[in-house]
CSV table of C-alpha atoms in Angstrom, one decimal:
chain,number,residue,atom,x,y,z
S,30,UNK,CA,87.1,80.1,103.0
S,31,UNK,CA,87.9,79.7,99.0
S,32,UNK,CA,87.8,76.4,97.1
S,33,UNK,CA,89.8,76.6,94.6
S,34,UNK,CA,90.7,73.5,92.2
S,35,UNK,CA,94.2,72.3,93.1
S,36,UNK,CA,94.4,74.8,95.7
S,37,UNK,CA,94.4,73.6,99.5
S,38,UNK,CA,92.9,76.2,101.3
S,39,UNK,CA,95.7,76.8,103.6
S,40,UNK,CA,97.8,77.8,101.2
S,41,UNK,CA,95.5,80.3,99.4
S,42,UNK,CA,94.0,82.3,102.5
S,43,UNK,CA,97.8,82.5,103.5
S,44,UNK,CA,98.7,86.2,104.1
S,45,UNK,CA,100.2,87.9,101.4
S,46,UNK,CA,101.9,91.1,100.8
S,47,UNK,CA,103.4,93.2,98.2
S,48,UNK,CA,106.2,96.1,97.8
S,49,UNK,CA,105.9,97.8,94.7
S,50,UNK,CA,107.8,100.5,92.3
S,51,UNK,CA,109.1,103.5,92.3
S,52,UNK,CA,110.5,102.0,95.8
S,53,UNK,CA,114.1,100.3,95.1
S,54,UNK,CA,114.4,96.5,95.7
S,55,UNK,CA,116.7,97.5,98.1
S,56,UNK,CA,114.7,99.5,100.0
S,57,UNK,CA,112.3,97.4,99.8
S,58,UNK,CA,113.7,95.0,101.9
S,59,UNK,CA,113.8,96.2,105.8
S,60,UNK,CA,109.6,96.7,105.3
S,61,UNK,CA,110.1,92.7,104.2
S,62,UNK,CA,111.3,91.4,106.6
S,63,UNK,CA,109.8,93.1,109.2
S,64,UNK,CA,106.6,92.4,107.6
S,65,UNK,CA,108.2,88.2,107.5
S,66,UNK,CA,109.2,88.2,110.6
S,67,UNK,CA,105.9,89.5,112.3
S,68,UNK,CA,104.1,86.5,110.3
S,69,UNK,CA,106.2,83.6,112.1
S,70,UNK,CA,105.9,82.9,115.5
S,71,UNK,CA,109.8,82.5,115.8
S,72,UNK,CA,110.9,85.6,114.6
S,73,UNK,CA,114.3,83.9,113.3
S,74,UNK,CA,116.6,84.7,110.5
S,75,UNK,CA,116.8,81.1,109.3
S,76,UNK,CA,113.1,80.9,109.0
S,77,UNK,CA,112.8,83.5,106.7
S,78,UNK,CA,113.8,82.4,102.7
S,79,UNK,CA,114.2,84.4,99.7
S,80,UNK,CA,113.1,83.4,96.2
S,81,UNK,CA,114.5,85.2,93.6
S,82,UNK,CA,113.9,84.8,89.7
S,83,UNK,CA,117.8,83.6,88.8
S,84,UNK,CA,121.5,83.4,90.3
S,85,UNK,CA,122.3,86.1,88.4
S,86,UNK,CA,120.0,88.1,91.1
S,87,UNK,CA,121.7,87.1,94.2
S,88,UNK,CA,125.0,88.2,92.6
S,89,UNK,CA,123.6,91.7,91.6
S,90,UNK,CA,122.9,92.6,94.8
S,91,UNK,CA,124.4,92.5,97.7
S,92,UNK,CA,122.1,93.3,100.6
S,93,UNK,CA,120.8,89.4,99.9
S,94,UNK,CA,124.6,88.2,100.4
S,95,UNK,CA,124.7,89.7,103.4
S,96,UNK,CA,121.4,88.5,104.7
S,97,UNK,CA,122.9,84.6,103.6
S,98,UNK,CA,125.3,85.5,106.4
S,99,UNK,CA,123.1,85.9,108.6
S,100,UNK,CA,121.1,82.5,107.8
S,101,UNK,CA,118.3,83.7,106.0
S,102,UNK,CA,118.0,80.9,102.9
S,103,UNK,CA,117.9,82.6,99.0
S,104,UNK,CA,117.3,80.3,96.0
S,105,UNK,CA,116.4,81.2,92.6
S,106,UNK,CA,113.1,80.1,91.3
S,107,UNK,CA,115.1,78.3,88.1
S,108,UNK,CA,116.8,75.9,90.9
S,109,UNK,CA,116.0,72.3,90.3
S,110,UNK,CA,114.0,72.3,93.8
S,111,UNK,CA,113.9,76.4,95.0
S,112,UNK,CA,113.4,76.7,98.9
S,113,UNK,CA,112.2,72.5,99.0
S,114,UNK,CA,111.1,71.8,102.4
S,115,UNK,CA,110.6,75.0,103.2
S,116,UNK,CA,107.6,76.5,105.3
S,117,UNK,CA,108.1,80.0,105.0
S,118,UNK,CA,107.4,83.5,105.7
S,119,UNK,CA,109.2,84.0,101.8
S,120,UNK,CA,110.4,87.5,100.3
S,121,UNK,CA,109.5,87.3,96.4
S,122,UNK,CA,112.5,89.8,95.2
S,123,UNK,CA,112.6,91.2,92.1
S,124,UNK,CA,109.8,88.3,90.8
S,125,UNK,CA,108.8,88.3,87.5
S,126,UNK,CA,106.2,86.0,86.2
S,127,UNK,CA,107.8,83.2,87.0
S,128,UNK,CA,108.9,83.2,90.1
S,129,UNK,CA,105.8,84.4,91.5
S,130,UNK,CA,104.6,81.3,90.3
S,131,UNK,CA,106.6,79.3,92.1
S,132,UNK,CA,106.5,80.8,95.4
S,133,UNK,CA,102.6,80.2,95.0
S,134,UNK,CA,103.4,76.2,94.7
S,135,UNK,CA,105.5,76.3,97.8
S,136,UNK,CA,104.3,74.6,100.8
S,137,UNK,CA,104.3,77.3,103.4
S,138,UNK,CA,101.2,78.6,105.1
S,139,UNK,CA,103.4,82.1,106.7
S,140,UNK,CA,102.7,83.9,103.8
S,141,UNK,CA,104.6,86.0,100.6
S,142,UNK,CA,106.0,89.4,100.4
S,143,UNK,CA,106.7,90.7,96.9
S,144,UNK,CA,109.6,92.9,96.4
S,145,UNK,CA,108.9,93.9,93.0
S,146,UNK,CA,111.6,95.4,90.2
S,147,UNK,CA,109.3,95.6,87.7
S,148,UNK,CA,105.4,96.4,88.7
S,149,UNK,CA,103.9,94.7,85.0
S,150,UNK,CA,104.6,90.8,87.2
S,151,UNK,CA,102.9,92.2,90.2
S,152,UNK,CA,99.5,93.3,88.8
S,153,UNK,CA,98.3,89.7,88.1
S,154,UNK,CA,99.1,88.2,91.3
S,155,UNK,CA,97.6,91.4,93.1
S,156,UNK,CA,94.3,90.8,90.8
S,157,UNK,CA,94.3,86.7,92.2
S,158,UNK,CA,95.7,87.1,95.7
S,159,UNK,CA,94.6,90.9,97.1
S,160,UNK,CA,97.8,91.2,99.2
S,161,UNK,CA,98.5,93.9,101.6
S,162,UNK,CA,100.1,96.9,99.9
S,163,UNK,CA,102.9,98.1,101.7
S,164,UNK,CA,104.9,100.7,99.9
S,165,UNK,CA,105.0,102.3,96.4
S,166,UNK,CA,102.5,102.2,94.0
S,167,UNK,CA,99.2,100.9,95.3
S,168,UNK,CA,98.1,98.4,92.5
S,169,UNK,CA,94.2,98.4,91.9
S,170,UNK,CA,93.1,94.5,92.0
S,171,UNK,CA,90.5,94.0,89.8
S,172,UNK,CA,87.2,92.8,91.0
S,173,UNK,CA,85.6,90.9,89.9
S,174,UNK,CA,88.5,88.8,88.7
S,175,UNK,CA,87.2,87.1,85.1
S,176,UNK,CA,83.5,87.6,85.0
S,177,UNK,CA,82.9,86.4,82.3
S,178,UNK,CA,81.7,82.9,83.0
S,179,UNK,CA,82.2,81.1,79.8
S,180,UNK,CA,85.9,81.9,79.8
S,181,UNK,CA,86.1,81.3,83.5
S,182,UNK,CA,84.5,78.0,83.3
S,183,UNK,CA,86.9,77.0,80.7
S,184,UNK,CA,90.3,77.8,82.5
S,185,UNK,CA,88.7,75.9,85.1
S,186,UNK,CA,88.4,72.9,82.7
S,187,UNK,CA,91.8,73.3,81.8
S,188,UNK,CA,93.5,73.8,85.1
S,189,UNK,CA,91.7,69.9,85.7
S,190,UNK,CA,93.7,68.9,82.2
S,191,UNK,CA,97.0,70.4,83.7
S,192,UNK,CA,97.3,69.0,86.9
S,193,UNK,CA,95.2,65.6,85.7
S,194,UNK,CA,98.4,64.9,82.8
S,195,UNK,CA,101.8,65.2,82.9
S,196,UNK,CA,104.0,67.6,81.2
S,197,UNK,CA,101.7,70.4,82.7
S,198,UNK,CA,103.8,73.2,81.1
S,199,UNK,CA,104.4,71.2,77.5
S,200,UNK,CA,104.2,74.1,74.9
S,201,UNK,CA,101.4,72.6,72.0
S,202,UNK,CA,99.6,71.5,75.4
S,203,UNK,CA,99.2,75.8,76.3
S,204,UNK,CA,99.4,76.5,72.7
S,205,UNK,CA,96.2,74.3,72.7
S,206,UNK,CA,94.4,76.2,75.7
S,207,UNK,CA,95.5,79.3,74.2
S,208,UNK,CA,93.6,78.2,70.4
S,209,UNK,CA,90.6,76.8,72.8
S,210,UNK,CA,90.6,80.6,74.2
S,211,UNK,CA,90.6,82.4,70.8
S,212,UNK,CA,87.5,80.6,69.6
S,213,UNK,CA,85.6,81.9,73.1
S,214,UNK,CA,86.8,85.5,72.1
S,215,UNK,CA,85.6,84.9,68.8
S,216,UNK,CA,82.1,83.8,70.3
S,217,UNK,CA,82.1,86.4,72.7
S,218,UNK,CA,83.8,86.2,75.6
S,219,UNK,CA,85.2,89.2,77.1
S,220,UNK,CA,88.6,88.7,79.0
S,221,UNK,CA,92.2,90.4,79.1
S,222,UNK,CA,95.5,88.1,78.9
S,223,UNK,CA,96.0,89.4,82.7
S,224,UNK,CA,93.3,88.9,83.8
S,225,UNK,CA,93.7,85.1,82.2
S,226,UNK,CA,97.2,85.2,84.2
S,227,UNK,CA,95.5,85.9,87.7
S,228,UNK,CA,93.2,83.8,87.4
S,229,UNK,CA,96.1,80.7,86.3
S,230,UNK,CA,97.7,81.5,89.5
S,231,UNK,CA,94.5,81.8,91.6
S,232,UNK,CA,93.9,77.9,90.2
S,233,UNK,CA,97.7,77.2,91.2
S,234,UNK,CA,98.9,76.3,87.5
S,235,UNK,CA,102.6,74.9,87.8
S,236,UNK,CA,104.8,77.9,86.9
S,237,UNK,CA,106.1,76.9,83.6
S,238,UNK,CA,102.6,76.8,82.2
S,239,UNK,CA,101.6,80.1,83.5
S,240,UNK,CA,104.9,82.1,82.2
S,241,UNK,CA,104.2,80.4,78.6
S,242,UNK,CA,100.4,81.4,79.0
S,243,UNK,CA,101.2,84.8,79.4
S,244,UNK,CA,104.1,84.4,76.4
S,245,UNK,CA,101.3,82.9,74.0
S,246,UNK,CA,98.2,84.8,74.9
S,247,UNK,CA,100.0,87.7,75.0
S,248,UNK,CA,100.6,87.6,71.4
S,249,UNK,CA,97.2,86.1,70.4
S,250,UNK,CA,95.3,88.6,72.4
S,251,UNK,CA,97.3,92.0,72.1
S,252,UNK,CA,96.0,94.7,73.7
S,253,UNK,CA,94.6,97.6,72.6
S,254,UNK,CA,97.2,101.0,72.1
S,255,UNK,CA,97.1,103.4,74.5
């Protein structure tokens, strides 16, 4: 069993599961829900919910209208309160950053199936969670996830400042952990803004913080050309 800070264990040794590119959202579906429906023991269309990163999404395609009829629940992760009260199996489709984010806050135990549009959102949850891979691209996690233990030791510090405070996801609050960061790379430490990413969601940062982490360190730790 894990222990992470902010994390009740439940909800990280959930099963999770991911989808990726060149497979079409659409495709991805049908392996989705099968894959959602075989982790609750009621094997109903209402229990099944369906994040998705905006509105805009649900009205771009129409496979997820069509699965509203049929009672499954979609919400966009910008909602005031996405899929509240909800316990889950959840599709992530099309997730960025974001809303991958958010479907680790929820309260469900089921589990999470990614459905992904864009791979680059995918890799960092893959590196903190390890989910099942199944379709497309198979998405190396990295492990060890953040050896370095200077660096780890201090996003522990500040996940304990996030969720300690309040406006967890203020901007000069992240700029700060971003400048705190810089000054361990210039002593040192060895780290890669993804792998910074996974290990934010591992610790369960709220999903404002973790999208503007990756914004800000991003641009203060480019990487290398290829």
């Amino acid at each position: 069993m894990h222990s992470v800070p902010g994390y009740p264990d439940s909800a990280f040794e959930r099963a999770r599961a991911y989808i990726a590119g060149p497979v079409a959202p659409e495709d991805g579906l049908t392996p989705a829900l099968k894959w959602a429906f075989q982790h609750h023991s009621e094997g109903r269309w209402k229990r099944i919910g369906i994040l998705v990163p905006g509105q805009e999404c649900v009205r771009e395609h129409r496979g997820l209208h069509r699965l509203r009829t049929r009672g499954v629940t979609v919400e966009a992760a910008t909602d005031p309160r996405p899929l509240a009260g909800f316990t889950g199996p959840v599709i992530a489709y099309c997730p960025n950053l974001y809303a991958l984010a958010v479907a680790e806050r929820l309260p469900i135990t089921c589990g999470i199936v990614a459905v992904a549009a864009d791979n680059a959102p995918l890799r960092p949850w893959v590196h903190a969670f390890t989910p099942q891979h199944l379709a497309g691209h198979v998405l190396a996690p990295v492990q060890p996830l953040l050896p370095d233990a200077t660096a780890r030791r201090a996003m522990v510090y500040f996940t304990h400042r996030l969720t300690t405070t309040s406006l967890a996801d203020d901007h000069p609050r992240i700029q700060g952990i971003v400048e705190g960061l810089r000054q361990l790379r210039a002593q040192g430490a060895v780290f890669t803004t993804e792998e910074l990413i996974a290990l934010a969601l591992q610790l369960n940062w709220p999903a404002g913080a973790v999208d503007q982490l990756q914004q800000l360190a991003a641009e203060a730790f480019p990487e290398p050309a290829a």
